[in-house]
Amino acid sequence: MKKIQLLVVAILCMCTAQLFAGGISGYVTDSKNQGKSKVRVTVKYGDQTNYTYTRSNGSYVIEIPATYAGVKARVYVSGTYVTRCTIPKEGYNTVNAKLK
């Protein structure tokens, strides 16, 4: 019974890992290169929009479903357009932003 439970957990982990292609990650800093917390970072791709808020050190990660690998994405920080990038098949594209 324990082997079956472990097998089910392993299969679920593999399925979950394949749901996400990768995503966009990076840092948001101020003019003194200090990480800014609680800053909204938005990624728009296809007909989808995902957002998150930066952590206390200014870092963020937005995971994107595998079905969007290769799609162009637009990245916004606090509502201001930052750049355009391609969603990777795996791993993360890094987009850093500096607030004025």
Short mmCIF file of N, CA and C in Angstrom, two decimals:
data_model
loop_
_atom_site.label_atom_id
_atom_site.label_comp_id
_atom_site.label_asym_id
_atom_site.label_seq_id
_atom_site.Cartn_x
_atom_site.Cartn_y
_atom_site.Cartn_z
N MET A 1 0.83 -1.20 0.00
CA MET A 1 0.00 0.00 0.00
C MET A 1 0.87 1.27 0.00
N LYS A 2 1.95 1.24 0.78
CA LYS A 2 2.82 2.40 0.87
C LYS A 2 3.50 2.67 -0.48
N LYS A 3 3.85 1.61 -1.22
CA LYS A 3 4.47 1.78 -2.54
C LYS A 3 3.50 2.44 -3.51
N ILE A 4 2.24 2.07 -3.43
CA ILE A 4 1.22 2.66 -4.31
C ILE A 4 1.07 4.15 -4.00
N GLN A 5 1.06 4.49 -2.72
CA GLN A 5 0.94 5.90 -2.34
C GLN A 5 2.13 6.71 -2.85
N LEU A 6 3.32 6.16 -2.73
CA LEU A 6 4.52 6.85 -3.22
C LEU A 6 4.47 7.00 -4.73
N LEU A 7 3.98 5.99 -5.43
CA LEU A 7 3.86 6.06 -6.88
C LEU A 7 2.88 7.15 -7.29
N VAL A 8 1.75 7.22 -6.61
CA VAL A 8 0.75 8.25 -6.91
C VAL A 8 1.34 9.65 -6.68
N VAL A 9 2.05 9.83 -5.59
CA VAL A 9 2.66 11.13 -5.30
C VAL A 9 3.69 11.49 -6.37
N ALA A 10 4.50 10.52 -6.77
CA ALA A 10 5.52 10.77 -7.81
C ALA A 10 4.87 11.16 -9.13
N ILE A 11 3.80 10.48 -9.51
CA ILE A 11 3.10 10.80 -10.76
C ILE A 11 2.50 12.19 -10.69
N LEU A 12 1.89 12.54 -9.57
CA LEU A 12 1.30 13.88 -9.42
C LEU A 12 2.37 14.96 -9.52
N CYS A 13 3.53 14.72 -8.93
CA CYS A 13 4.62 15.70 -9.00
C CYS A 13 5.08 15.90 -10.44
N MET A 14 5.21 14.80 -11.19
CA MET A 14 5.64 14.91 -12.58
C MET A 14 4.61 15.65 -13.42
N CYS A 15 3.34 15.37 -13.19
CA CYS A 15 2.29 16.05 -13.95
C CYS A 15 2.26 17.54 -13.66
N THR A 16 2.41 17.89 -12.41
CA THR A 16 2.41 19.30 -12.02
C THR A 16 3.60 20.03 -12.64
N ALA A 17 4.75 19.40 -12.66
CA ALA A 17 5.94 20.03 -13.23
C ALA A 17 5.77 20.32 -14.71
N GLN A 18 5.01 19.50 -15.43
CA GLN A 18 4.84 19.69 -16.86
C GLN A 18 3.77 20.73 -17.18
N LEU A 19 3.02 21.19 -16.20
CA LEU A 19 1.99 22.19 -16.44
C LEU A 19 2.59 23.57 -16.71
N PHE A 20 3.79 23.82 -16.20
CA PHE A 20 4.41 25.12 -16.35
C PHE A 20 5.62 25.05 -17.26
N ALA A 21 5.69 25.99 -18.20
CA ALA A 21 6.82 26.05 -19.13
C ALA A 21 8.04 26.60 -18.42
N GLY A 22 7.82 27.53 -17.60
CA GLY A 22 8.87 28.30 -16.95
C GLY A 22 8.22 29.61 -16.59
N GLY A 23 8.88 30.70 -16.87
CA GLY A 23 8.25 31.96 -16.56
C GLY A 23 9.20 33.13 -16.65
N ILE A 24 8.81 34.17 -15.94
CA ILE A 24 9.56 35.41 -15.90
C ILE A 24 9.95 35.65 -14.45
N SER A 25 11.19 36.02 -14.22
CA SER A 25 11.64 36.31 -12.86
C SER A 25 12.60 37.50 -12.90
N GLY A 26 12.86 38.06 -11.75
CA GLY A 26 13.79 39.17 -11.71
C GLY A 26 13.72 39.93 -10.41
N TYR A 27 14.23 41.15 -10.45
CA TYR A 27 14.27 42.03 -9.29
C TYR A 27 13.76 43.41 -9.66
N VAL A 28 13.14 44.06 -8.69
CA VAL A 28 12.75 45.46 -8.83
C VAL A 28 13.51 46.22 -7.75
N THR A 29 14.29 47.22 -8.18
CA THR A 29 15.11 47.99 -7.25
C THR A 29 14.80 49.47 -7.36
N ASP A 30 15.27 50.23 -6.37
CA ASP A 30 15.12 51.68 -6.42
C ASP A 30 16.40 52.29 -7.00
N SER A 31 16.49 53.61 -6.97
CA SER A 31 17.65 54.30 -7.55
C SER A 31 18.96 54.01 -6.80
N LYS A 32 18.85 53.47 -5.58
CA LYS A 32 20.03 53.11 -4.79
C LYS A 32 20.32 51.60 -4.87
N ASN A 33 19.69 50.93 -5.82
CA ASN A 33 19.84 49.47 -6.02
C ASN A 33 19.37 48.64 -4.83
N GLN A 34 18.46 49.18 -4.05
CA GLN A 34 17.86 48.44 -2.94
C GLN A 34 16.58 47.77 -3.46
N GLY A 35 16.39 46.50 -3.10
CA GLY A 35 15.19 45.79 -3.52
C GLY A 35 13.93 46.44 -2.97
N LYS A 36 12.91 46.53 -3.80
CA LYS A 36 11.63 47.15 -3.40
C LYS A 36 10.59 46.05 -3.19
N SER A 37 9.98 46.03 -2.02
CA SER A 37 8.97 45.02 -1.72
C SER A 37 7.58 45.53 -2.08
N LYS A 38 6.68 44.59 -2.28
CA LYS A 38 5.26 44.85 -2.53
C LYS A 38 4.99 45.68 -3.78
N VAL A 39 5.84 45.53 -4.80
CA VAL A 39 5.64 46.20 -6.08
C VAL A 39 4.96 45.21 -7.01
N ARG A 40 3.91 45.64 -7.68
CA ARG A 40 3.17 44.75 -8.57
C ARG A 40 3.91 44.59 -9.90
N VAL A 41 4.14 43.32 -10.29
CA VAL A 41 4.75 42.98 -11.57
C VAL A 41 3.71 42.19 -12.35
N THR A 42 3.40 42.65 -13.56
CA THR A 42 2.37 42.03 -14.39
C THR A 42 2.98 41.53 -15.69
N VAL A 43 2.57 40.33 -16.11
CA VAL A 43 2.99 39.76 -17.38
C VAL A 43 1.74 39.47 -18.20
N LYS A 44 1.70 40.03 -19.42
CA LYS A 44 0.58 39.80 -20.33
C LYS A 44 1.09 38.97 -21.50
N TYR A 45 0.39 37.88 -21.80
CA TYR A 45 0.79 36.98 -22.89
C TYR A 45 -0.47 36.34 -23.47
N GLY A 46 -0.52 36.27 -24.80
CA GLY A 46 -1.73 35.76 -25.42
C GLY A 46 -2.92 36.56 -24.92
N ASP A 47 -3.95 35.86 -24.46
CA ASP A 47 -5.11 36.54 -23.89
C ASP A 47 -5.11 36.46 -22.36
N GLN A 48 -3.96 36.20 -21.79
CA GLN A 48 -3.83 36.00 -20.35
C GLN A 48 -3.05 37.13 -19.68
N THR A 49 -3.33 37.32 -18.41
CA THR A 49 -2.58 38.27 -17.59
C THR A 49 -2.30 37.62 -16.24
N ASN A 50 -1.05 37.59 -15.83
CA ASN A 50 -0.65 37.11 -14.50
C ASN A 50 0.10 38.23 -13.80
N TYR A 51 -0.04 38.27 -12.50
CA TYR A 51 0.73 39.26 -11.74
C TYR A 51 1.12 38.69 -10.39
N THR A 52 2.09 39.33 -9.81
CA THR A 52 2.53 38.99 -8.46
C THR A 52 3.09 40.27 -7.84
N TYR A 53 3.45 40.18 -6.58
CA TYR A 53 4.09 41.29 -5.89
C TYR A 53 5.50 40.87 -5.48
N THR A 54 6.42 41.81 -5.52
CA THR A 54 7.80 41.49 -5.16
C THR A 54 7.91 41.15 -3.68
N ARG A 55 8.91 40.32 -3.39
CA ARG A 55 9.21 39.93 -2.01
C ARG A 55 9.98 41.06 -1.33
N SER A 56 10.34 40.86 -0.09
CA SER A 56 11.03 41.92 0.68
C SER A 56 12.37 42.32 0.07
N ASN A 57 13.01 41.41 -0.68
CA ASN A 57 14.30 41.75 -1.30
C ASN A 57 14.14 42.26 -2.73
N GLY A 58 12.89 42.44 -3.18
CA GLY A 58 12.63 42.95 -4.52
C GLY A 58 12.50 41.89 -5.59
N SER A 59 12.67 40.63 -5.23
CA SER A 59 12.59 39.56 -6.23
C SER A 59 11.14 39.15 -6.50
N TYR A 60 10.93 38.57 -7.66
CA TYR A 60 9.61 38.05 -8.03
C TYR A 60 9.78 36.88 -8.99
N VAL A 61 8.77 36.04 -9.06
CA VAL A 61 8.71 34.92 -10.01
C VAL A 61 7.27 34.79 -10.46
N ILE A 62 7.07 34.72 -11.77
CA ILE A 62 5.74 34.45 -12.32
C ILE A 62 5.86 33.21 -13.19
N GLU A 63 5.18 32.13 -12.78
CA GLU A 63 5.19 30.90 -13.56
C GLU A 63 4.08 30.97 -14.61
N ILE A 64 4.39 30.42 -15.79
CA ILE A 64 3.46 30.51 -16.92
C ILE A 64 3.21 29.10 -17.47
N PRO A 65 1.95 28.76 -17.78
CA PRO A 65 1.63 27.42 -18.27
C PRO A 65 2.42 27.04 -19.53
N ALA A 66 2.73 25.76 -19.64
CA ALA A 66 3.53 25.23 -20.75
C ALA A 66 2.91 25.51 -22.11
N THR A 67 1.61 25.63 -22.18
CA THR A 67 0.95 25.89 -23.47
C THR A 67 1.34 27.23 -24.07
N TYR A 68 1.95 28.11 -23.28
CA TYR A 68 2.35 29.44 -23.76
C TYR A 68 3.84 29.54 -24.07
N ALA A 69 4.57 28.43 -24.02
CA ALA A 69 6.01 28.47 -24.35
C ALA A 69 6.19 29.00 -25.76
N GLY A 70 7.11 29.94 -25.93
CA GLY A 70 7.39 30.54 -27.23
C GLY A 70 6.56 31.77 -27.55
N VAL A 71 5.58 32.07 -26.71
CA VAL A 71 4.71 33.23 -26.93
C VAL A 71 5.41 34.50 -26.43
N LYS A 72 5.20 35.60 -27.12
CA LYS A 72 5.75 36.89 -26.68
C LYS A 72 4.94 37.40 -25.49
N ALA A 73 5.64 37.91 -24.51
CA ALA A 73 4.99 38.46 -23.32
C ALA A 73 5.42 39.90 -23.12
N ARG A 74 4.53 40.69 -22.51
CA ARG A 74 4.83 42.08 -22.16
C ARG A 74 4.89 42.16 -20.64
N VAL A 75 5.93 42.82 -20.14
CA VAL A 75 6.14 42.91 -18.70
C VAL A 75 5.94 44.35 -18.24
N TYR A 76 5.15 44.52 -17.18
CA TYR A 76 4.85 45.83 -16.60
C TYR A 76 5.23 45.82 -15.13
N VAL A 77 5.75 46.93 -14.64
CA VAL A 77 6.04 47.10 -13.22
C VAL A 77 5.30 48.33 -12.76
N SER A 78 4.46 48.16 -11.75
CA SER A 78 3.60 49.25 -11.25
C SER A 78 2.82 49.90 -12.37
N GLY A 79 2.37 49.10 -13.34
CA GLY A 79 1.56 49.60 -14.44
C GLY A 79 2.33 50.21 -15.59
N THR A 80 3.65 50.34 -15.46
CA THR A 80 4.48 50.93 -16.52
C THR A 80 5.14 49.83 -17.34
N TYR A 81 5.02 49.92 -18.66
CA TYR A 81 5.62 48.94 -19.56
C TYR A 81 7.14 48.93 -19.38
N VAL A 82 7.72 47.73 -19.25
CA VAL A 82 9.16 47.59 -19.07
C VAL A 82 9.81 47.02 -20.31
N THR A 83 9.32 45.87 -20.77
CA THR A 83 9.94 45.21 -21.92
C THR A 83 9.04 44.12 -22.47
N ARG A 84 9.50 43.54 -23.55
CA ARG A 84 8.83 42.40 -24.17
C ARG A 84 9.84 41.26 -24.21
N CYS A 85 9.38 40.04 -23.94
CA CYS A 85 10.27 38.88 -23.98
C CYS A 85 9.48 37.65 -24.39
N THR A 86 10.20 36.58 -24.70
CA THR A 86 9.57 35.33 -25.09
C THR A 86 9.49 34.40 -23.89
N ILE A 87 8.35 33.74 -23.72
CA ILE A 87 8.20 32.79 -22.63
C ILE A 87 9.02 31.54 -22.97
N PRO A 88 9.95 31.16 -22.10
CA PRO A 88 10.83 30.03 -22.41
C PRO A 88 10.10 28.69 -22.28
N LYS A 89 10.63 27.67 -22.97
CA LYS A 89 10.07 26.32 -22.86
C LYS A 89 10.35 25.75 -21.48
N GLU A 90 11.45 26.14 -20.89
CA GLU A 90 11.77 25.76 -19.52
C GLU A 90 12.69 26.81 -18.94
N GLY A 91 12.72 26.89 -17.63
CA GLY A 91 13.53 27.91 -16.99
C GLY A 91 12.82 29.26 -16.98
N TYR A 92 13.57 30.30 -16.75
CA TYR A 92 12.98 31.63 -16.60
C TYR A 92 13.76 32.66 -17.39
N ASN A 93 13.03 33.59 -18.00
CA ASN A 93 13.66 34.78 -18.56
C ASN A 93 13.76 35.79 -17.43
N THR A 94 14.88 36.48 -17.36
CA THR A 94 15.09 37.45 -16.29
C THR A 94 14.76 38.85 -16.79
N VAL A 95 13.88 39.51 -16.06
CA VAL A 95 13.53 40.90 -16.36
C VAL A 95 13.68 41.68 -15.05
N ASN A 96 14.69 42.54 -15.01
CA ASN A 96 14.92 43.40 -13.85
C ASN A 96 14.44 44.80 -14.19
N ALA A 97 13.98 45.51 -13.17
CA ALA A 97 13.50 46.88 -13.38
C ALA A 97 13.98 47.77 -12.25
N LYS A 98 14.28 49.02 -12.60
CA LYS A 98 14.71 50.00 -11.61
C LYS A 98 13.67 51.11 -11.55
N LEU A 99 13.14 51.35 -10.35
CA LEU A 99 12.18 52.43 -10.15
C LEU A 99 12.93 53.74 -9.96
N LYS A 100 12.34 54.82 -10.43
CA LYS A 100 12.97 56.14 -10.29
C LYS A 100 12.51 56.82 -9.03
#
